[in-house]
Amino acid sequence: MYERLRRELAYVRGLCEGNPELDRKALNRLLDTLDELVEANQHVEARLRELEEYVEEVDEDLNELELAFYGDLDDEEGLIEVVCPECGEEVLVDEDDIADDEIEVLCPKCHTVLVVEDATEIEPQRSGVDETIS
């Protein structure tokens, strides 16, 4: 469609440049081309609205599925809050992960590696990562 509109506009441009007496014909052709462009734009906007509505419906369906799948579980149920001793950032760790072994958790703020052995023991270890990275 756009290729045809470009050809029409090139034709109008040629009419204007080639023969100054054909201004009326060129203007009418230009107006016809603009009408087609407006119609095409209206079609695109209508399609965009349809797609936005569809995405909203899919999002609502996904939210319903998440509620059905996860139930009314508290988002933080089963999580242990660990505070980074370097920067004070709160990091959530799944208690199942630390039930048997110690784990290493990277602080998202200062990139300190936290070794978590149980809910009360936290040992900071510097990672080799530059601290200026956010």
C-alpha positions as protocol buffer text, in pm:
chain_id: "A"
residue {
  index: 1
  type: MET
  ca { x: 0 y: 0 z: 0 }
}
residue {
  index: 2
  type: TYR
  ca { x: 271 y: 250 z: 93 }
}
residue {
  index: 3
  type: GLU
  ca { x: 457 y: 176 z: -227 }
}
residue {
  index: 4
  type: ARG
  ca { x: 152 y: 279 z: -429 }
}
residue {
  index: 5
  type: LEU
  ca { x: 115 y: 598 z: -224 }
}
residue {
  index: 6
  type: ARG
  ca { x: 479 y: 683 z: -289 }
}
residue {
  index: 7
  type: ARG
  ca { x: 426 y: 632 z: -661 }
}
residue {
  index: 8
  type: GLU
  ca { x: 123 y: 863 z: -650 }
}
residue {
  index: 9
  type: LEU
  ca { x: 317 y: 1131 z: -465 }
}
residue {
  index: 10
  type: ALA
  ca { x: 606 y: 1099 z: -710 }
}
residue {
  index: 11
  type: TYR
  ca { x: 356 y: 1140 z: -994 }
}
residue {
  index: 12
  type: VAL
  ca { x: 214 y: 1456 z: -835 }
}
residue {
  index: 13
  type: ARG
  ca { x: 564 y: 1592 z: -780 }
}
residue {
  index: 14
  type: GLY
  ca { x: 645 y: 1527 z: -1144 }
}
residue {
  index: 15
  type: LEU
  ca { x: 327 y: 1704 z: -1256 }
}
residue {
  index: 16
  type: CYS
  ca { x: 415 y: 2010 z: -1050 }
}
residue {
  index: 17
  type: GLU
  ca { x: 774 y: 2023 z: -1169 }
}
residue {
  index: 18
  type: GLY
  ca { x: 708 y: 1937 z: -1532 }
}
residue {
  index: 19
  type: ASN
  ca { x: 415 y: 2160 z: -1616 }
}
residue {
  index: 20
  type: PRO
  ca { x: 312 y: 2456 z: -1399 }
}
residue {
  index: 21
  type: GLU
  ca { x: -25 y: 2469 z: -1576 }
}
residue {
  index: 22
  type: LEU
  ca { x: -128 y: 2131 z: -1431 }
}
residue {
  index: 23
  type: ASP
  ca { x: -145 y: 2260 z: -1073 }
}
residue {
  index: 24
  type: ARG
  ca { x: -516 y: 2182 z: -1039 }
}
residue {
  index: 25
  type: LYS
  ca { x: -471 y: 1826 z: -1163 }
}
residue {
  index: 26
  type: ALA
  ca { x: -172 y: 1776 z: -933 }
}
residue {
  index: 27
  type: LEU
  ca { x: -360 y: 1920 z: -636 }
}
residue {
  index: 28
  type: ASN
  ca { x: -659 y: 1690 z: -695 }
}
residue {
  index: 29
  type: ARG
  ca { x: -429 y: 1389 z: -725 }
}
residue {
  index: 30
  type: LEU
  ca { x: -250 y: 1493 z: -405 }
}
residue {
  index: 31
  type: LEU
  ca { x: -581 y: 1527 z: -220 }
}
residue {
  index: 32
  type: ASP
  ca { x: -688 y: 1182 z: -338 }
}
residue {
  index: 33
  type: THR
  ca { x: -360 y: 1039 z: -215 }
}
residue {
  index: 34
  type: LEU
  ca { x: -401 y: 1209 z: 123 }
}
residue {
  index: 35
  type: ASP
  ca { x: -754 y: 1069 z: 152 }
}
residue {
  index: 36
  type: GLU
  ca { x: -617 y: 719 z: 98 }
}
residue {
  index: 37
  type: LEU
  ca { x: -349 y: 783 z: 357 }
}
residue {
  index: 38
  type: VAL
  ca { x: -609 y: 898 z: 610 }
}
residue {
  index: 39
  type: GLU
  ca { x: -816 y: 585 z: 546 }
}
residue {
  index: 40
  type: ALA
  ca { x: -511 y: 365 z: 590 }
}
residue {
  index: 41
  type: ASN
  ca { x: -422 y: 544 z: 913 }
}
residue {
  index: 42
  type: GLN
  ca { x: -776 y: 499 z: 1045 }
}
residue {
  index: 43
  type: HIS
  ca { x: -755 y: 128 z: 966 }
}
residue {
  index: 44
  type: VAL
  ca { x: -421 y: 100 z: 1149 }
}
residue {
  index: 45
  type: GLU
  ca { x: -560 y: 286 z: 1452 }
}
residue {
  index: 46
  type: ALA
  ca { x: -868 y: 62 z: 1463 }
}
residue {
  index: 47
  type: ARG
  ca { x: -648 y: -247 z: 1442 }
}
residue {
  index: 48
  type: LEU
  ca { x: -425 y: -108 z: 1717 }
}
residue {
  index: 49
  type: ARG
  ca { x: -726 y: -57 z: 1943 }
}
residue {
  index: 50
  type: GLU
  ca { x: -836 y: -417 z: 1877 }
}
residue {
  index: 51
  type: LEU
  ca { x: -489 y: -545 z: 1963 }
}
residue {
  index: 52
  type: GLU
  ca { x: -475 y: -336 z: 2282 }
}
residue {
  index: 53
  type: GLU
  ca { x: -810 y: -478 z: 2393 }
}
residue {
  index: 54
  type: TYR
  ca { x: -690 y: -828 z: 2312 }
}
residue {
  index: 55
  type: VAL
  ca { x: -371 y: -780 z: 2513 }
}
residue {
  index: 56
  type: GLU
  ca { x: -573 y: -650 z: 2808 }
}
residue {
  index: 57
  type: GLU
  ca { x: -799 y: -958 z: 2792 }
}
residue {
  index: 58
  type: VAL
  ca { x: -498 y: -1191 z: 2777 }
}
residue {
  index: 59
  type: ASP
  ca { x: -343 y: -1006 z: 3073 }
}
residue {
  index: 60
  type: GLU
  ca { x: -664 y: -1047 z: 3274 }
}
residue {
  index: 61
  type: ASP
  ca { x: -676 y: -1418 z: 3186 }
}
residue {
  index: 62
  type: LEU
  ca { x: -314 y: -1456 z: 3289 }
}
residue {
  index: 63
  type: ASN
  ca { x: -384 y: -1286 z: 3621 }
}
residue {
  index: 64
  type: GLU
  ca { x: -674 y: -1525 z: 3682 }
}
residue {
  index: 65
  type: LEU
  ca { x: -452 y: -1824 z: 3599 }
}
residue {
  index: 66
  type: GLU
  ca { x: -181 y: -1697 z: 3834 }
}
residue {
  index: 67
  type: LEU
  ca { x: -435 y: -1665 z: 4114 }
}
residue {
  index: 68
  type: ALA
  ca { x: -569 y: -2013 z: 4043 }
}
residue {
  index: 69
  type: PHE
  ca { x: -221 y: -2163 z: 4023 }
}
residue {
  index: 70
  type: TYR
  ca { x: -59 y: -1985 z: 4315 }
}
residue {
  index: 71
  type: GLY
  ca { x: -375 y: -1941 z: 4519 }
}
residue {
  index: 72
  type: ASP
  ca { x: -380 y: -1684 z: 4790 }
}
residue {
  index: 73
  type: LEU
  ca { x: -25 y: -1754 z: 4896 }
}
residue {
  index: 74
  type: ASP
  ca { x: 153 y: -1466 z: 5057 }
}
residue {
  index: 75
  type: ASP
  ca { x: 424 y: -1352 z: 4817 }
}
residue {
  index: 76
  type: GLU
  ca { x: 684 y: -1365 z: 5093 }
}
residue {
  index: 77
  type: GLU
  ca { x: 572 y: -1695 z: 5246 }
}
residue {
  index: 78
  type: GLY
  ca { x: 869 y: -1929 z: 5276 }
}
residue {
  index: 79
  type: LEU
  ca { x: 1120 y: -1650 z: 5223 }
}
residue {
  index: 80
  type: ILE
  ca { x: 1383 y: -1533 z: 5466 }
}
residue {
  index: 81
  type: GLU
  ca { x: 1493 y: -1173 z: 5466 }
}
residue {
  index: 82
  type: VAL
  ca { x: 1869 y: -1129 z: 5468 }
}
residue {
  index: 83
  type: VAL
  ca { x: 2021 y: -785 z: 5517 }
}
residue {
  index: 84
  type: CYS
  ca { x: 2350 y: -717 z: 5342 }
}
residue {
  index: 85
  type: PRO
  ca { x: 2600 y: -605 z: 5607 }
}
residue {
  index: 86
  type: GLU
  ca { x: 2783 y: -390 z: 5351 }
}
residue {
  index: 87
  type: CYS
  ca { x: 2501 y: -172 z: 5218 }
}
residue {
  index: 88
  type: GLY
  ca { x: 2191 y: -266 z: 5420 }
}
residue {
  index: 89
  type: GLU
  ca { x: 1996 y: -391 z: 5117 }
}
residue {
  index: 90
  type: GLU
  ca { x: 1726 y: -646 z: 5200 }
}
residue {
  index: 91
  type: VAL
  ca { x: 1760 y: -968 z: 4999 }
}
residue {
  index: 92
  type: LEU
  ca { x: 1492 y: -1239 z: 5006 }
}
residue {
  index: 93
  type: VAL
  ca { x: 1611 y: -1601 z: 5012 }
}
residue {
  index: 94
  type: ASP
  ca { x: 1389 y: -1907 z: 4980 }
}
residue {
  index: 95
  type: GLU
  ca { x: 1416 y: -2100 z: 5305 }
}
residue {
  index: 96
  type: ASP
  ca { x: 1407 y: -2430 z: 5111 }
}
residue {
  index: 97
  type: ASP
  ca { x: 1734 y: -2328 z: 4943 }
}
residue {
  index: 98
  type: ILE
  ca { x: 1917 y: -2300 z: 5274 }
}
residue {
  index: 99
  type: ALA
  ca { x: 1755 y: -2596 z: 5449 }
}
residue {
  index: 100
  type: ASP
  ca { x: 2038 y: -2839 z: 5373 }
}
residue {
  index: 101
  type: ASP
  ca { x: 2343 y: -2646 z: 5256 }
}
residue {
  index: 102
  type: GLU
  ca { x: 2485 y: -2301 z: 5264 }
}
residue {
  index: 103
  type: ILE
  ca { x: 2420 y: -2088 z: 4961 }
}
residue {
  index: 104
  type: GLU
  ca { x: 2577 y: -1780 z: 4812 }
}
residue {
  index: 105
  type: VAL
  ca { x: 2351 y: -1488 z: 4732 }
}
residue {
  index: 106
  type: LEU
  ca { x: 2463 y: -1181 z: 4539 }
}
residue {
  index: 107
  type: CYS
  ca { x: 2347 y: -849 z: 4681 }
}
residue {
  index: 108
  type: PRO
  ca { x: 2176 y: -668 z: 4392 }
}
residue {
  index: 109
  type: LYS
  ca { x: 2288 y: -328 z: 4518 }
}
residue {
  index: 110
  type: CYS
  ca { x: 2658 y: -358 z: 4610 }
}
residue {
  index: 111
  type: HIS
  ca { x: 2736 y: -696 z: 4450 }
}
residue {
  index: 112
  type: THR
  ca { x: 2865 y: -844 z: 4774 }
}
residue {
  index: 113
  type: VAL
  ca { x: 2844 y: -1223 z: 4789 }
}
residue {
  index: 114
  type: LEU
  ca { x: 2651 y: -1327 z: 5100 }
}
residue {
  index: 115
  type: VAL
  ca { x: 2708 y: -1679 z: 5227 }
}
residue {
  index: 116
  type: VAL
  ca { x: 2389 y: -1790 z: 5401 }
}
residue {
  index: 117
  type: GLU
  ca { x: 2416 y: -2104 z: 5613 }
}
residue {
  index: 118
  type: ASP
  ca { x: 2094 y: -2068 z: 5807 }
}
residue {
  index: 119
  type: ALA
  ca { x: 1849 y: -1792 z: 5886 }
}
residue {
  index: 120
  type: THR
  ca { x: 2082 y: -1626 z: 6136 }
}
residue {
  index: 121
  type: GLU
  ca { x: 2431 y: -1660 z: 5987 }
}
residue {
  index: 122
  type: ILE
  ca { x: 2542 y: -1428 z: 5710 }
}
residue {
  index: 123
  type: GLU
  ca { x: 2903 y: -1393 z: 5600 }
}
residue {
  index: 124
  type: PRO
  ca { x: 2991 y: -1121 z: 5348 }
}
residue {
  index: 125
  type: GLN
  ca { x: 3251 y: -1196 z: 5084 }
}
residue {
  index: 126
  type: ARG
  ca { x: 3359 y: -940 z: 4829 }
}
residue {
  index: 127
  type: SER
  ca { x: 3293 y: -1040 z: 4473 }
}
residue {
  index: 128
  type: GLY
  ca { x: 3539 y: -925 z: 4212 }
}
residue {
  index: 129
  type: VAL
  ca { x: 3265 y: -713 z: 4054 }
}
residue {
  index: 130
  type: ASP
  ca { x: 3312 y: -336 z: 4030 }
}
residue {
  index: 131
  type: GLU
  ca { x: 3091 y: -168 z: 4288 }
}
residue {
  index: 132
  type: THR
  ca { x: 2991 y: 112 z: 4051 }
}
residue {
  index: 133
  type: ILE
  ca { x: 2770 y: -127 z: 3853 }
}
residue {
  index: 134
  type: SER
  ca { x: 2405 y: -78 z: 3945 }
}
